[in-house]
Amino acid sequence: MLSDEASSFSIVIQALSYAAEKHRHQRRKGSDHAPYINHLIDVLDLLWRVGGERDPAVLAAGVLHDVVEDTGTPPAEIEARFGKRIRDLVMEVTDDKTLPQAERKRLQETHAPMLSRDARVIKLADKISNVRDLHRYPPEGWPLERRNEYEAWAKRVVDALRGANPALEAEFDRVLEQGHPSGE
Ligand code: ZN
């Protein structure tokens, strides 16, 4: 029998290994084209270090949050490997890819207040990671106007999520403030 601590650690490592395999052909859309797993490690780091999140299910779901949306992994596979709670959390933060992108973005805003506390925390870490990457490595072909639009949308989603984890919310505000492009 593993101790609680060892089994918590084990599930997060398993999630990282599984996500690395699933996203292995995917790159971030930023100008550095980083391996996709970097984003998932970033989200895990934000949840743990900035957010103080210690629940292994939240940490593992944070690592797995893009697996269904971006790699077409069946939710049942997540459940079989990681259990129902992690599957449910991943599904809460998964967009319906059959909808057009503009509609998906609108739904993120309207659904945000209905999400569970744990799903909101994952969304917050995701938005911090995405906006930080946008500042550091703006995608090619994204003029300032498009970046500003993305930021404004991310802020509306975060505003609708507030109340879940004040440290992550403050970190989002700091990232937004700091990275505000100037003189372009
Ligand atoms: Zn993500």
PDB file of C-alpha atoms and ligand atoms in Angstrom:
ATOM      1  CA  MET A   1       0.000   0.000   0.000  1.00  0.00           C
ATOM      2  CA  LEU A   2       1.295   3.416  -0.875  1.00  0.00           C
ATOM      3  CA  SER A   3       1.049   6.174   1.692  1.00  0.00           C
ATOM      4  CA  ASP A   4      -1.465   8.916   0.864  1.00  0.00           C
ATOM      5  CA  GLU A   5       1.351  11.237  -0.024  1.00  0.00           C
ATOM      6  CA  ALA A   6       2.979   8.732  -2.374  1.00  0.00           C
ATOM      7  CA  SER A   7      -0.300   7.899  -4.116  1.00  0.00           C
ATOM      8  CA  SER A   8      -1.063  11.626  -4.581  1.00  0.00           C
ATOM      9  CA  PHE A   9       2.334  12.117  -6.120  1.00  0.00           C
ATOM     10  CA  SER A  10       1.865   9.031  -8.245  1.00  0.00           C
ATOM     11  CA  ILE A  11      -1.416  10.201  -9.808  1.00  0.00           C
ATOM     12  CA  VAL A  12       0.094  13.556 -10.801  1.00  0.00           C
ATOM     13  CA  ILE A  13       3.116  11.840 -12.369  1.00  0.00           C
ATOM     14  CA  GLN A  14       0.780   9.477 -14.232  1.00  0.00           C
ATOM     15  CA  ALA A  15      -1.231  12.431 -15.509  1.00  0.00           C
ATOM     16  CA  LEU A  16       1.949  14.139 -16.759  1.00  0.00           C
ATOM     17  CA  SER A  17       3.129  11.005 -18.497  1.00  0.00           C
ATOM     18  CA  TYR A  18      -0.291  10.408 -20.084  1.00  0.00           C
ATOM     19  CA  ALA A  19      -0.617  14.044 -21.217  1.00  0.00           C
ATOM     20  CA  ALA A  20       2.922  14.037 -22.658  1.00  0.00           C
ATOM     21  CA  GLU A  21       2.030  11.003 -24.770  1.00  0.00           C
ATOM     22  CA  LYS A  22      -1.353  12.364 -25.875  1.00  0.00           C
ATOM     23  CA  HIS A  23      -0.062  15.821 -26.816  1.00  0.00           C
ATOM     24  CA  ARG A  24       3.254  14.563 -28.228  1.00  0.00           C
ATOM     25  CA  HIS A  25       2.626  15.885 -31.750  1.00  0.00           C
ATOM     26  CA  GLN A  26       1.171  19.197 -30.618  1.00  0.00           C
ATOM     27  CA  ARG A  27       2.965  22.514 -30.261  1.00  0.00           C
ATOM     28  CA  ARG A  28       1.852  25.764 -28.657  1.00  0.00           C
ATOM     29  CA  LYS A  29       0.703  28.416 -31.102  1.00  0.00           C
ATOM     30  CA  GLY A  30       3.112  31.037 -29.724  1.00  0.00           C
ATOM     31  CA  SER A  31       6.086  32.199 -31.748  1.00  0.00           C
ATOM     32  CA  ASP A  32       8.376  29.820 -29.819  1.00  0.00           C
ATOM     33  CA  HIS A  33       6.236  26.794 -30.822  1.00  0.00           C
ATOM     34  CA  ALA A  34       6.968  25.180 -27.475  1.00  0.00           C
ATOM     35  CA  PRO A  35       6.018  21.532 -26.944  1.00  0.00           C
ATOM     36  CA  TYR A  36       2.434  21.474 -25.679  1.00  0.00           C
ATOM     37  CA  ILE A  37       3.398  19.715 -22.444  1.00  0.00           C
ATOM     38  CA  ASN A  38       5.161  22.925 -21.341  1.00  0.00           C
ATOM     39  CA  HIS A  39       1.729  24.553 -20.986  1.00  0.00           C
ATOM     40  CA  LEU A  40       0.451  21.683 -18.838  1.00  0.00           C
ATOM     41  CA  ILE A  41       3.509  21.795 -16.570  1.00  0.00           C
ATOM     42  CA  ASP A  42       2.978  25.556 -16.325  1.00  0.00           C
ATOM     43  CA  VAL A  43      -0.653  25.032 -15.245  1.00  0.00           C
ATOM     44  CA  LEU A  44       0.426  22.425 -12.671  1.00  0.00           C
ATOM     45  CA  ASP A  45       3.089  24.783 -11.308  1.00  0.00           C
ATOM     46  CA  LEU A  46       0.582  27.648 -11.032  1.00  0.00           C
ATOM     47  CA  LEU A  47      -1.945  25.445  -9.236  1.00  0.00           C
ATOM     48  CA  TRP A  48       0.639  24.126  -6.782  1.00  0.00           C
ATOM     49  CA  ARG A  49       2.949  27.064  -6.165  1.00  0.00           C
ATOM     50  CA  VAL A  50       0.807  30.149  -6.719  1.00  0.00           C
ATOM     51  CA  GLY A  51      -2.625  28.746  -5.945  1.00  0.00           C
ATOM     52  CA  GLY A  52      -1.571  26.512  -3.046  1.00  0.00           C
ATOM     53  CA  GLU A  53      -3.788  23.736  -4.432  1.00  0.00           C
ATOM     54  CA  ARG A  54      -2.983  20.380  -2.822  1.00  0.00           C
ATOM     55  CA  ASP A  55      -5.852  18.134  -3.918  1.00  0.00           C
ATOM     56  CA  PRO A  56      -4.298  15.493  -6.218  1.00  0.00           C
ATOM     57  CA  ALA A  57      -7.507  15.277  -8.297  1.00  0.00           C
ATOM     58  CA  VAL A  58      -7.400  19.018  -9.023  1.00  0.00           C
ATOM     59  CA  LEU A  59      -3.683  18.872  -9.859  1.00  0.00           C
ATOM     60  CA  ALA A  60      -4.102  15.847 -12.156  1.00  0.00           C
ATOM     61  CA  ALA A  61      -7.180  17.333 -13.856  1.00  0.00           C
ATOM     62  CA  GLY A  62      -5.170  20.528 -14.383  1.00  0.00           C
ATOM     63  CA  VAL A  63      -2.547  18.501 -16.243  1.00  0.00           C
ATOM     64  CA  LEU A  64      -5.237  16.709 -18.271  1.00  0.00           C
ATOM     65  CA  HIS A  65      -7.442  19.746 -18.975  1.00  0.00           C
ATOM     66  CA  ASP A  66      -6.753  19.892 -22.747  1.00  0.00           C
ATOM     67  CA  VAL A  67      -6.538  16.168 -23.459  1.00  0.00           C
ATOM     68  CA  VAL A  68     -10.149  15.663 -24.574  1.00  0.00           C
ATOM     69  CA  GLU A  69     -10.477  18.984 -26.373  1.00  0.00           C
ATOM     70  CA  ASP A  70      -7.191  18.832 -28.271  1.00  0.00           C
ATOM     71  CA  THR A  71      -6.406  15.157 -28.775  1.00  0.00           C
ATOM     72  CA  GLY A  72      -9.833  13.590 -29.151  1.00  0.00           C
ATOM     73  CA  THR A  73      -9.274  11.275 -26.187  1.00  0.00           C
ATOM     74  CA  PRO A  74     -12.584   9.694 -25.149  1.00  0.00           C
ATOM     75  CA  PRO A  75     -13.739  10.858 -21.698  1.00  0.00           C
ATOM     76  CA  ALA A  76     -14.333   7.192 -20.783  1.00  0.00           C
ATOM     77  CA  GLU A  77     -10.602   6.563 -21.170  1.00  0.00           C
ATOM     78  CA  ILE A  78      -9.846   9.307 -18.639  1.00  0.00           C
ATOM     79  CA  GLU A  79     -12.370   7.776 -16.276  1.00  0.00           C
ATOM     80  CA  ALA A  80     -10.914   4.275 -16.660  1.00  0.00           C
ATOM     81  CA  ARG A  81      -7.416   5.505 -15.838  1.00  0.00           C
ATOM     82  CA  PHE A  82      -7.975   8.325 -13.407  1.00  0.00           C
ATOM     83  CA  GLY A  83     -11.474   7.859 -11.995  1.00  0.00           C
ATOM     84  CA  LYS A  84     -14.768   9.670 -12.328  1.00  0.00           C
ATOM     85  CA  ARG A  85     -13.933  12.798 -10.364  1.00  0.00           C
ATOM     86  CA  ILE A  86     -10.944  13.667 -12.582  1.00  0.00           C
ATOM     87  CA  ARG A  87     -12.951  12.862 -15.716  1.00  0.00           C
ATOM     88  CA  ASP A  88     -15.777  15.138 -14.538  1.00  0.00           C
ATOM     89  CA  LEU A  89     -13.367  17.982 -13.809  1.00  0.00           C
ATOM     90  CA  VAL A  90     -11.723  17.639 -17.224  1.00  0.00           C
ATOM     91  CA  MET A  91     -15.130  17.632 -18.918  1.00  0.00           C
ATOM     92  CA  GLU A  92     -16.209  20.734 -17.008  1.00  0.00           C
ATOM     93  CA  VAL A  93     -13.345  22.690 -18.570  1.00  0.00           C
ATOM     94  CA  THR A  94     -13.610  21.118 -22.049  1.00  0.00           C
ATOM     95  CA  ASP A  95     -15.146  23.178 -24.870  1.00  0.00           C
ATOM     96  CA  ASP A  96     -17.554  21.564 -27.311  1.00  0.00           C
ATOM     97  CA  LYS A  97     -15.438  21.461 -30.459  1.00  0.00           C
ATOM     98  CA  THR A  98     -18.460  20.896 -32.706  1.00  0.00           C
ATOM     99  CA  LEU A  99     -19.380  24.560 -32.124  1.00  0.00           C
ATOM    100  CA  PRO A 100     -17.783  27.449 -34.022  1.00  0.00           C
ATOM    101  CA  GLN A 101     -14.914  29.133 -32.188  1.00  0.00           C
ATOM    102  CA  ALA A 102     -16.742  32.408 -31.523  1.00  0.00           C
ATOM    103  CA  GLU A 103     -19.603  30.497 -29.923  1.00  0.00           C
ATOM    104  CA  ARG A 104     -17.199  28.425 -27.793  1.00  0.00           C
ATOM    105  CA  LYS A 105     -15.568  31.587 -26.520  1.00  0.00           C
ATOM    106  CA  ARG A 106     -18.924  33.136 -25.698  1.00  0.00           C
ATOM    107  CA  LEU A 107     -20.000  30.003 -23.846  1.00  0.00           C
ATOM    108  CA  GLN A 108     -16.827  30.049 -21.733  1.00  0.00           C
ATOM    109  CA  GLU A 109     -17.963  33.430 -20.434  1.00  0.00           C
ATOM    110  CA  THR A 110     -21.558  32.441 -19.744  1.00  0.00           C
ATOM    111  CA  HIS A 111     -20.674  29.028 -18.273  1.00  0.00           C
ATOM    112  CA  ALA A 112     -17.908  30.303 -15.985  1.00  0.00           C
ATOM    113  CA  PRO A 113     -20.158  31.203 -13.040  1.00  0.00           C
ATOM    114  CA  MET A 114     -21.792  27.756 -13.173  1.00  0.00           C
ATOM    115  CA  LEU A 115     -18.543  25.799 -12.891  1.00  0.00           C
ATOM    116  CA  SER A 116     -17.581  23.996  -9.692  1.00  0.00           C
ATOM    117  CA  ARG A 117     -14.980  25.637  -7.477  1.00  0.00           C
ATOM    118  CA  ASP A 118     -12.313  23.111  -8.565  1.00  0.00           C
ATOM    119  CA  ALA A 119     -13.029  23.594 -12.280  1.00  0.00           C
ATOM    120  CA  ARG A 120     -12.769  27.364 -11.834  1.00  0.00           C
ATOM    121  CA  VAL A 121      -9.345  27.016 -10.266  1.00  0.00           C
ATOM    122  CA  ILE A 122      -8.128  25.006 -13.275  1.00  0.00           C
ATOM    123  CA  LYS A 123      -9.572  27.583 -15.673  1.00  0.00           C
ATOM    124  CA  LEU A 124      -7.823  30.371 -13.809  1.00  0.00           C
ATOM    125  CA  ALA A 125      -4.435  28.671 -14.058  1.00  0.00           C
ATOM    126  CA  ASP A 126      -5.073  27.990 -17.768  1.00  0.00           C
ATOM    127  CA  LYS A 127      -5.902  31.631 -18.485  1.00  0.00           C
ATOM    128  CA  ILE A 128      -2.806  32.855 -16.602  1.00  0.00           C
ATOM    129  CA  SER A 129      -0.601  30.496 -18.610  1.00  0.00           C
ATOM    130  CA  ASN A 130      -2.189  31.500 -21.914  1.00  0.00           C
ATOM    131  CA  VAL A 131      -2.003  35.255 -21.340  1.00  0.00           C
ATOM    132  CA  ARG A 132       1.580  35.010 -20.077  1.00  0.00           C
ATOM    133  CA  ASP A 133       2.553  33.052 -23.193  1.00  0.00           C
ATOM    134  CA  LEU A 134       0.732  35.567 -25.377  1.00  0.00           C
ATOM    135  CA  HIS A 135       2.907  38.329 -23.919  1.00  0.00           C
ATOM    136  CA  ARG A 136       6.152  36.395 -24.111  1.00  0.00           C
ATOM    137  CA  TYR A 137       5.704  34.683 -27.437  1.00  0.00           C
ATOM    138  CA  PRO A 138       2.919  36.334 -29.421  1.00  0.00           C
ATOM    139  CA  PRO A 139       1.718  33.998 -32.179  1.00  0.00           C
ATOM    140  CA  GLU A 140       2.881  34.972 -35.636  1.00  0.00           C
ATOM    141  CA  GLY A 141       0.181  36.838 -37.509  1.00  0.00           C
ATOM    142  CA  TRP A 142      -1.503  38.133 -34.354  1.00  0.00           C
ATOM    143  CA  PRO A 143      -1.415  41.936 -34.548  1.00  0.00           C
ATOM    144  CA  LEU A 144      -1.737  44.008 -31.364  1.00  0.00           C
ATOM    145  CA  GLU A 145      -5.466  44.379 -31.883  1.00  0.00           C
ATOM    146  CA  ARG A 146      -6.026  40.626 -31.896  1.00  0.00           C
ATOM    147  CA  ARG A 147      -3.860  40.165 -28.815  1.00  0.00           C
ATOM    148  CA  ASN A 148      -5.788  42.898 -27.017  1.00  0.00           C
ATOM    149  CA  GLU A 149      -9.074  41.249 -27.958  1.00  0.00           C
ATOM    150  CA  TYR A 150      -7.859  37.909 -26.613  1.00  0.00           C
ATOM    151  CA  GLU A 151      -6.745  39.542 -23.371  1.00  0.00           C
ATOM    152  CA  ALA A 152     -10.048  41.353 -22.936  1.00  0.00           C
ATOM    153  CA  TRP A 153     -11.935  38.086 -23.465  1.00  0.00           C
ATOM    154  CA  ALA A 154      -9.681  36.194 -21.017  1.00  0.00           C
ATOM    155  CA  LYS A 155     -10.306  38.942 -18.446  1.00  0.00           C
ATOM    156  CA  ARG A 156     -14.080  38.636 -18.875  1.00  0.00           C
ATOM    157  CA  VAL A 157     -13.856  34.870 -18.306  1.00  0.00           C
ATOM    158  CA  VAL A 158     -11.632  35.348 -15.231  1.00  0.00           C
ATOM    159  CA  ASP A 159     -13.964  38.025 -13.845  1.00  0.00           C
ATOM    160  CA  ALA A 160     -16.797  35.504 -14.110  1.00  0.00           C
ATOM    161  CA  LEU A 161     -14.693  32.911 -12.221  1.00  0.00           C
ATOM    162  CA  ARG A 162     -13.642  35.080  -9.296  1.00  0.00           C
ATOM    163  CA  GLY A 163     -14.054  33.855  -5.739  1.00  0.00           C
ATOM    164  CA  ALA A 164     -12.418  30.456  -6.283  1.00  0.00           C
ATOM    165  CA  ASN A 165      -8.754  31.163  -5.490  1.00  0.00           C
ATOM    166  CA  PRO A 166      -7.729  34.756  -4.627  1.00  0.00           C
ATOM    167  CA  ALA A 167      -3.993  34.086  -5.132  1.00  0.00           C
ATOM    168  CA  LEU A 168      -4.529  32.889  -8.705  1.00  0.00           C
ATOM    169  CA  GLU A 169      -6.927  35.747  -9.411  1.00  0.00           C
ATOM    170  CA  ALA A 170      -4.308  38.244  -8.189  1.00  0.00           C
ATOM    171  CA  GLU A 171      -1.680  36.513 -10.334  1.00  0.00           C
ATOM    172  CA  PHE A 172      -3.896  36.887 -13.413  1.00  0.00           C
ATOM    173  CA  ASP A 173      -4.302  40.618 -12.687  1.00  0.00           C
ATOM    174  CA  ARG A 174      -0.542  40.969 -12.234  1.00  0.00           C
ATOM    175  CA  VAL A 175       0.213  39.195 -15.520  1.00  0.00           C
ATOM    176  CA  LEU A 176      -2.318  41.327 -17.357  1.00  0.00           C
ATOM    177  CA  GLU A 177      -0.941  44.532 -15.858  1.00  0.00           C
ATOM    178  CA  GLN A 178       2.726  43.654 -16.381  1.00  0.00           C
ATOM    179  CA  GLY A 179       2.510  42.435 -19.888  1.00  0.00           C
ATOM    180  CA  HIS A 180       0.445  45.209 -21.259  1.00  0.00           C
ATOM    181  CA  PRO A 181       2.126  45.920 -24.577  1.00  0.00           C
ATOM    182  CA  SER A 182       3.399  49.448 -24.923  1.00  0.00           C
ATOM    183  CA  GLY A 183       4.579  51.500 -27.854  1.00  0.00           C
ATOM    184  CA  GLU A 184       3.632  49.000 -30.541  1.00  0.00           C
TER     185      GLU A 184
HETATM  186 ZN    ZN B   1      -4.949  24.953 -21.693  1.00  0.00          ZN
END
